[in-house]
Amino acid sequence: MDNEADVFYRQLPKVELHAHLNGSVSSQTIEKLIKRKPHLNIEHSMTAIGKGQRRTLDECFQVFKVIHQLVDTEEDILMVARDVIREFAADSVKYLELRSTPREEKSTGLTKKKYIETVIRAIQLCKNEGLDIDVRFLVAIDRRNGEKVAMETVELAEEFLMSSDDLVVGLDLSGDPTVGDGKSLLPALQRAKNCGLKLSLHLLIPLNQLHLVPSQLEESDLLLNLPPDRIGHGTFLHPEVGGSQSLVDKVLKNNIPLELCLTSNIKGQTVPCYTEHHFKYWYQLGHPSVICTDDKGVFCTDLSQEYQLAASTFGLSHEAIWKLSHQAIDCIFKWIDLQPQVFH
Ligand code: 6MZ
């Protein structure tokens, strides 16, 4: 759905818990980046998946590589993060957990530490601007970079956990699910957990609508034993689609909320159609399920549209949608008293 959401959804106070910074860059910001770097010959069509379009997951990951070429200086990161936060605020998102993979770029002097500092600066500047949104940051590990980088990333995140005025609250594990070995990342993730970083892990994202990479079930079983504090996608967890009851039981036993991203899953072809989205399975169980955007820029969506899509696909009333949005507060990593300010 690439059309505008109704006023109800637009005005609904919302909580966004699964948003990758560089996947969230809007077309307006891409325009500014392209102007800054005309020599790269990057066109808009290379950075977003428009209405009615589908891509393989592999092609989606190519899109992120193009955006990374455009965002490779502190100045770019600052602009991108500020624009993304302002856009979420304009969509009545009251609490946002942004996640991003720190990168170093030798040619521009960008280091991973500066990368995180810059995102934090953007969050503080938005606060000073008086935007009506609370923002926290999750440091992301791209699984393809292996265990050494994962451990270094955790150490860096740990430093910021102490020094960022509570803005860095957790760790995300993401990246191409077909690359890298999740098992080898366990020590890094365990360390993160031990030092107080909350964990959100991308789990069981299939290669396409029908196929998991065989090692994914075993890997997910191990990662669920940590246990994580939230799960990104979890597309193939339940037995009806090739997961297993024992995986579902672990999620239920530990009451681990799921972050669910409808448009992303359809455009990335990991779910065949909206009506078959696993939101239905978890929602019917009454399990904490949070509607999120994933990559609002790449998938040309926003959180209002995602709520409207959930409502129209699964026949949810305004009251049910209000409740769904409100319940997301229980899943945030940083306790803040949003309820009285925002929801009454
Ligand atoms: C897995 C994803 C993702 O970190 O540069 N990322 N990982 N599944 C997804 N669903 C489609 N969407 C985004 O943002 C881009 C990075 O986020 C991860 C990938 O590692 C991607 O390179 P940042 O801000």
Coordinates of C-alpha atoms and ligand atoms in Angstrom, one line a residue:
M1 CA 0.0 0.0 0.0
D2 CA 1.7 3.2 -1.1
N3 CA -1.3 5.6 -0.6
E4 CA -1.8 8.0 2.3
A5 CA -3.2 6.6 5.5
D6 CA -6.5 7.9 6.9
V7 CA -6.6 10.6 9.5
F8 CA -7.3 8.1 12.3
Y9 CA -4.1 6.2 11.7
R10 CA -2.1 9.4 11.1
Q11 CA -3.2 10.9 14.4
L12 CA -2.9 7.6 16.4
P13 CA -0.1 8.0 18.9
K14 CA 2.4 5.3 17.9
V15 CA 5.5 3.4 19.1
E16 CA 8.1 2.3 16.4
L17 CA 10.4 -0.4 17.6
H18 CA 11.9 -1.8 14.4
A19 CA 13.4 0.9 12.1
H20 CA 16.8 0.6 10.4
L21 CA 18.3 4.0 10.0
N22 CA 19.6 3.7 6.5
G23 CA 16.5 1.8 5.3
S24 CA 14.3 4.6 6.7
V25 CA 15.7 7.4 4.5
S26 CA 12.9 9.2 2.7
S27 CA 13.0 10.1 -1.0
Q28 CA 13.3 13.8 0.0
T29 CA 16.5 13.0 1.9
I30 CA 17.8 10.7 -0.8
E31 CA 17.3 13.7 -3.2
K32 CA 19.6 15.8 -1.0
L33 CA 22.2 13.1 -0.8
I34 CA 22.2 12.5 -4.5
K35 CA 22.8 16.3 -5.0
R36 CA 25.8 16.1 -2.6
K37 CA 27.3 13.2 -4.5
P38 CA 26.4 13.5 -8.2
H39 CA 29.5 11.6 -9.2
L40 CA 28.0 8.3 -7.9
N41 CA 25.4 8.4 -10.6
I42 CA 22.8 7.0 -8.2
E43 CA 19.1 7.4 -9.2
H44 CA 16.1 7.3 -7.0
S45 CA 14.9 4.0 -8.5
M46 CA 18.0 2.3 -7.0
T47 CA 17.1 3.2 -3.4
A48 CA 13.4 2.4 -3.0
I49 CA 10.9 -0.3 -3.9
G50 CA 7.8 1.4 -5.1
K51 CA 4.1 0.6 -5.3
G52 CA 3.3 -2.9 -6.5
Q53 CA 7.0 -3.8 -6.9
R54 CA 8.6 -6.9 -5.4
R55 CA 12.3 -7.8 -4.9
T56 CA 14.1 -10.8 -3.8
L57 CA 15.6 -10.5 -0.3
D58 CA 19.0 -10.5 -2.0
E59 CA 18.0 -7.5 -4.1
C60 CA 16.8 -5.7 -1.0
F61 CA 20.2 -6.0 0.5
Q62 CA 21.7 -4.6 -2.7
V63 CA 19.5 -1.5 -2.1
F64 CA 21.1 -1.0 1.3
K65 CA 24.5 -1.1 -0.3
V66 CA 23.6 1.8 -2.7
I67 CA 22.3 3.9 0.3
H68 CA 25.5 3.2 2.2
Q69 CA 27.4 4.7 -0.7
L70 CA 25.3 7.9 -0.3
V71 CA 25.7 8.0 3.5
D72 CA 29.4 7.9 4.3
T73 CA 30.3 11.0 6.2
E74 CA 29.4 12.3 9.7
E75 CA 27.5 15.1 8.0
D76 CA 25.4 12.7 6.0
I77 CA 24.6 10.6 9.1
L78 CA 23.6 13.7 11.0
M79 CA 21.3 14.8 8.3
V80 CA 19.8 11.4 7.6
A81 CA 19.2 10.7 11.3
R82 CA 17.6 14.1 12.0
D83 CA 15.4 13.8 8.9
V84 CA 14.3 10.3 9.8
I85 CA 13.4 11.3 13.4
R86 CA 11.5 14.4 12.2
E87 CA 9.5 12.2 9.7
F88 CA 8.6 9.7 12.4
A89 CA 7.5 12.6 14.7
A90 CA 5.4 14.0 11.9
D91 CA 3.7 10.6 11.7
S92 CA 2.6 10.8 15.4
V93 CA 5.3 8.4 16.5
K94 CA 5.8 9.3 20.1
Y95 CA 8.6 6.8 21.0
L96 CA 11.1 5.5 18.5
E97 CA 13.9 2.9 18.8
L98 CA 16.2 3.5 15.8
R99 CA 18.8 0.9 15.0
S100 CA 21.9 1.1 12.8
T101 CA 25.1 -0.7 12.0
P102 CA 28.1 1.5 12.8
R103 CA 30.4 1.7 9.7
E104 CA 33.9 3.0 9.2
E105 CA 34.8 4.8 6.0
K106 CA 38.5 5.3 5.6
S107 CA 38.1 7.8 2.7
T108 CA 36.0 10.2 4.8
G109 CA 37.6 9.6 8.2
L110 CA 34.3 8.1 9.6
T111 CA 34.9 5.6 12.5
K112 CA 32.4 3.4 14.1
K113 CA 32.6 5.4 17.3
K114 CA 32.0 8.7 15.5
Y115 CA 29.1 7.0 13.7
I116 CA 27.3 6.2 17.0
E117 CA 28.2 9.6 18.5
T118 CA 26.7 11.3 15.4
V119 CA 23.4 9.4 15.7
I120 CA 23.3 10.4 19.4
R121 CA 24.0 14.0 18.5
A122 CA 21.1 13.9 16.0
I123 CA 18.8 12.5 18.7
Q124 CA 19.8 15.3 21.1
L125 CA 19.4 18.0 18.5
C126 CA 15.9 16.7 17.7
K127 CA 15.1 16.9 21.4
N128 CA 16.4 20.4 21.6
E129 CA 14.2 21.3 18.6
G130 CA 11.3 20.4 20.8
L131 CA 10.0 17.5 18.7
D132 CA 7.3 15.5 20.4
I133 CA 9.1 12.2 20.2
D134 CA 11.4 10.2 22.5
V135 CA 14.2 8.4 20.7
R136 CA 16.5 5.6 21.7
F137 CA 19.3 3.8 19.8
L138 CA 20.1 0.1 19.3
V139 CA 23.5 -0.6 17.9
A140 CA 23.3 -3.2 15.2
I141 CA 25.4 -6.1 14.3
D142 CA 25.4 -7.1 10.6
R143 CA 25.7 -10.9 10.8
R144 CA 27.8 -11.1 7.6
N145 CA 30.7 -9.4 9.4
G146 CA 31.4 -12.4 11.7
E147 CA 32.1 -13.0 15.3
K148 CA 35.1 -10.7 15.8
V149 CA 33.3 -7.6 14.5
A150 CA 30.2 -8.7 16.5
M151 CA 32.3 -8.8 19.7
E152 CA 33.9 -5.4 18.9
T153 CA 30.4 -3.9 18.3
V154 CA 29.2 -5.2 21.6
E155 CA 32.2 -3.6 23.4
L156 CA 31.5 -0.3 21.7
A157 CA 27.8 -0.5 22.5
E158 CA 28.7 -1.2 26.1
E159 CA 30.8 2.0 26.3
F160 CA 27.8 4.0 25.1
L161 CA 25.4 2.2 27.4
M162 CA 27.4 3.9 30.2
S163 CA 28.0 7.3 28.6
S164 CA 25.0 8.2 26.4
D165 CA 22.5 9.4 29.0
D166 CA 20.4 6.3 28.5
L167 CA 20.1 6.9 24.7
V168 CA 21.8 3.6 23.7
V169 CA 19.7 0.9 25.2
G170 CA 20.3 -2.3 23.2
L171 CA 21.7 -4.3 20.4
D172 CA 20.1 -5.6 17.1
L173 CA 21.2 -8.6 15.1
S174 CA 20.3 -8.1 11.5
G175 CA 21.6 -8.4 7.9
D176 CA 21.2 -11.0 5.2
P177 CA 19.9 -14.1 7.0
T178 CA 21.5 -16.4 4.4
V179 CA 25.0 -15.2 5.2
G180 CA 27.0 -15.8 8.4
D181 CA 26.6 -18.2 11.2
G182 CA 24.4 -17.1 14.1
K183 CA 25.8 -19.7 16.4
S184 CA 29.2 -18.2 16.3
L185 CA 27.7 -14.9 17.4
L186 CA 26.4 -16.3 20.7
P187 CA 29.3 -15.3 22.9
A188 CA 29.0 -11.7 21.7
L189 CA 25.2 -11.7 22.2
Q190 CA 25.6 -13.3 25.7
R191 CA 28.1 -10.6 26.7
A192 CA 25.7 -7.9 25.5
K193 CA 22.9 -9.4 27.6
N194 CA 25.2 -9.7 30.7
C195 CA 26.2 -6.1 30.5
G196 CA 22.6 -4.9 30.4
L197 CA 22.0 -4.3 26.7
K198 CA 18.6 -5.4 25.6
L199 CA 18.6 -7.8 22.6
S200 CA 16.4 -7.6 19.5
L201 CA 17.3 -10.4 17.1
H202 CA 16.2 -11.0 13.5
L203 CA 15.0 -14.6 13.5
L204 CA 13.8 -17.0 10.9
I205 CA 13.5 -14.8 7.9
P206 CA 13.2 -17.2 5.0
L207 CA 15.2 -17.0 1.8
N208 CA 12.0 -16.7 -0.1
Q209 CA 8.3 -17.6 0.6
L210 CA 9.1 -21.3 0.8
H211 CA 12.6 -21.8 1.9
L212 CA 14.5 -21.4 5.1
V213 CA 18.2 -22.0 4.9
P214 CA 18.4 -25.4 6.7
S215 CA 20.7 -24.2 9.5
Q216 CA 18.3 -21.4 10.4
L217 CA 16.0 -23.6 12.5
E218 CA 18.9 -24.9 14.6
E219 CA 20.4 -21.4 14.8
S220 CA 17.1 -19.9 15.9
D221 CA 16.6 -22.5 18.6
L222 CA 20.0 -21.6 20.1
L223 CA 19.4 -17.9 19.9
L224 CA 16.0 -18.3 21.5
N225 CA 17.8 -19.9 24.5
L226 CA 19.5 -16.6 25.3
P227 CA 16.6 -15.5 25.4
P228 CA 16.3 -12.3 23.3
D229 CA 14.2 -9.4 24.6
R230 CA 12.4 -9.1 21.3
I231 CA 12.3 -10.9 17.9
G232 CA 12.5 -9.2 14.5
H233 CA 10.1 -10.8 12.0
G234 CA 10.2 -14.4 13.2
T235 CA 8.5 -15.3 9.9
F236 CA 8.9 -19.0 10.0
L237 CA 8.6 -19.7 13.7
H238 CA 5.3 -21.4 13.8
P239 CA 4.6 -25.0 12.6
E240 CA 2.1 -24.0 9.9
V241 CA 4.9 -22.4 7.8
G242 CA 7.8 -24.9 8.6
G243 CA 8.9 -23.7 12.1
S244 CA 8.1 -25.9 15.1
Q245 CA 5.9 -26.0 18.1
S246 CA 9.0 -26.1 20.3
L247 CA 10.2 -22.7 18.9
V248 CA 6.7 -21.3 19.4
D249 CA 6.7 -22.6 23.0
K250 CA 10.0 -20.9 23.8
V251 CA 8.7 -17.6 22.5
L252 CA 5.5 -18.0 24.5
K253 CA 7.2 -19.2 27.7
N254 CA 9.5 -16.2 27.7
N255 CA 6.8 -13.9 26.5
I256 CA 9.1 -12.5 23.8
P257 CA 7.4 -9.7 21.8
L258 CA 7.6 -9.9 18.0
E259 CA 8.3 -6.9 15.7
L260 CA 6.2 -7.4 12.6
C261 CA 6.7 -5.5 9.3
L262 CA 3.9 -6.2 6.8
T263 CA 5.0 -4.2 3.7
S264 CA 8.6 -5.2 4.1
N265 CA 7.8 -8.9 4.1
I266 CA 5.5 -8.6 1.1
K267 CA 7.9 -6.5 -1.0
G268 CA 10.9 -8.6 0.1
Q269 CA 8.8 -11.7 -0.8
T270 CA 9.4 -13.5 2.4
V271 CA 5.6 -13.8 2.9
P272 CA 3.4 -14.6 -0.1
C273 CA 0.5 -12.1 0.6
Y274 CA -0.9 -9.9 3.3
T275 CA -3.6 -12.3 4.4
E276 CA -1.0 -15.0 5.0
H277 CA 1.2 -12.7 7.1
H278 CA 2.1 -14.3 10.5
F279 CA 0.7 -11.3 12.3
K280 CA -2.6 -13.2 12.3
Y281 CA -1.1 -16.3 14.0
W282 CA 0.4 -14.3 16.9
Y283 CA -2.4 -11.8 17.2
Q284 CA -4.9 -14.6 17.6
L285 CA -2.8 -16.1 20.3
G286 CA -2.9 -12.7 22.1
H287 CA 0.9 -12.7 22.0
P288 CA 2.6 -9.2 22.1
S289 CA 3.0 -8.3 18.5
V290 CA 4.2 -4.8 17.5
I291 CA 3.5 -3.3 14.1
C292 CA 6.7 -1.7 12.7
T293 CA 8.1 -0.4 9.4
D294 CA 11.5 -2.0 9.1
D295 CA 12.7 0.3 6.3
K296 CA 10.2 3.0 5.6
G297 CA 12.3 4.6 2.9
V298 CA 13.2 1.5 1.0
F299 CA 9.7 0.0 1.2
C300 CA 7.9 3.4 0.7
T301 CA 5.7 3.2 3.7
D302 CA 5.2 4.7 7.2
L303 CA 3.9 3.5 10.5
S304 CA 0.4 4.9 9.9
Q305 CA 0.1 3.0 6.6
E306 CA 1.3 -0.2 8.4
Y307 CA -1.4 0.1 11.0
Q308 CA -4.1 0.8 8.4
L309 CA -2.8 -2.2 6.4
A310 CA -3.1 -4.5 9.5
A311 CA -6.6 -3.2 10.1
S312 CA -7.9 -3.7 6.6
T313 CA -6.2 -7.1 6.1
F314 CA -7.3 -8.6 9.4
G315 CA -10.6 -6.7 10.0
L316 CA -9.5 -4.8 13.1
S317 CA -11.7 -2.0 14.5
H318 CA -10.3 1.4 15.4
E319 CA -10.6 0.3 19.1
A320 CA -8.5 -2.9 18.4
I321 CA -5.9 -0.8 16.6
W322 CA -5.8 1.7 19.4
K323 CA -5.2 -1.2 21.9
L324 CA -2.5 -2.7 19.6
S325 CA -0.7 0.6 19.5
H326 CA -1.0 1.1 23.2
Q327 CA 0.3 -2.4 24.0
A328 CA 3.5 -1.7 22.1
I329 CA 4.5 0.5 25.1
D330 CA 5.0 -2.6 27.2
C331 CA 7.6 -3.8 24.7
I332 CA 9.9 -0.8 24.6
F333 CA 13.4 -1.3 25.9
K334 CA 13.5 1.8 28.0
W335 CA 10.8 2.4 30.5
I336 CA 9.4 5.8 30.0
D337 CA 6.1 7.1 31.2
L338 CA 4.4 7.5 27.8
Q339 CA 0.9 6.5 28.9
P340 CA -0.4 9.7 30.6
Q341 CA 1.2 12.1 28.2
V342 CA 0.4 10.3 25.0
F343 CA -2.5 8.0 25.3
H344 CA -5.1 9.9 27.3
Ligands
6MZ1 C1 17.6 -8.0 7.9 C2 17.9 -5.8 7.6 C3 16.6 -5.6 7.0 O1 22.1 -0.5 9.7 O2 22.8 0.8 7.7 N1 18.5 -4.5 7.6 N2 18.4 -6.9 8.0 N3 16.4 -8.0 7.4 C4 15.8 -6.8 6.9 N4 14.6 -6.8 6.3 C5 14.4 -6.5 5.0 N5 16.4 -4.4 6.7 C6 17.5 -3.7 7.1 O3 20.5 0.0 7.9 C7 20.5 -0.9 6.8 C8 20.9 -2.3 7.3 O4 19.9 -2.8 8.2 C9 19.8 -4.2 8.0 C10 20.9 -4.6 7.0 O5 22.1 -5.0 7.7 C11 21.1 -3.3 6.2 O6 22.4 -3.3 5.6 P1 21.7 0.5 8.7 O7 21.2 1.8 9.3

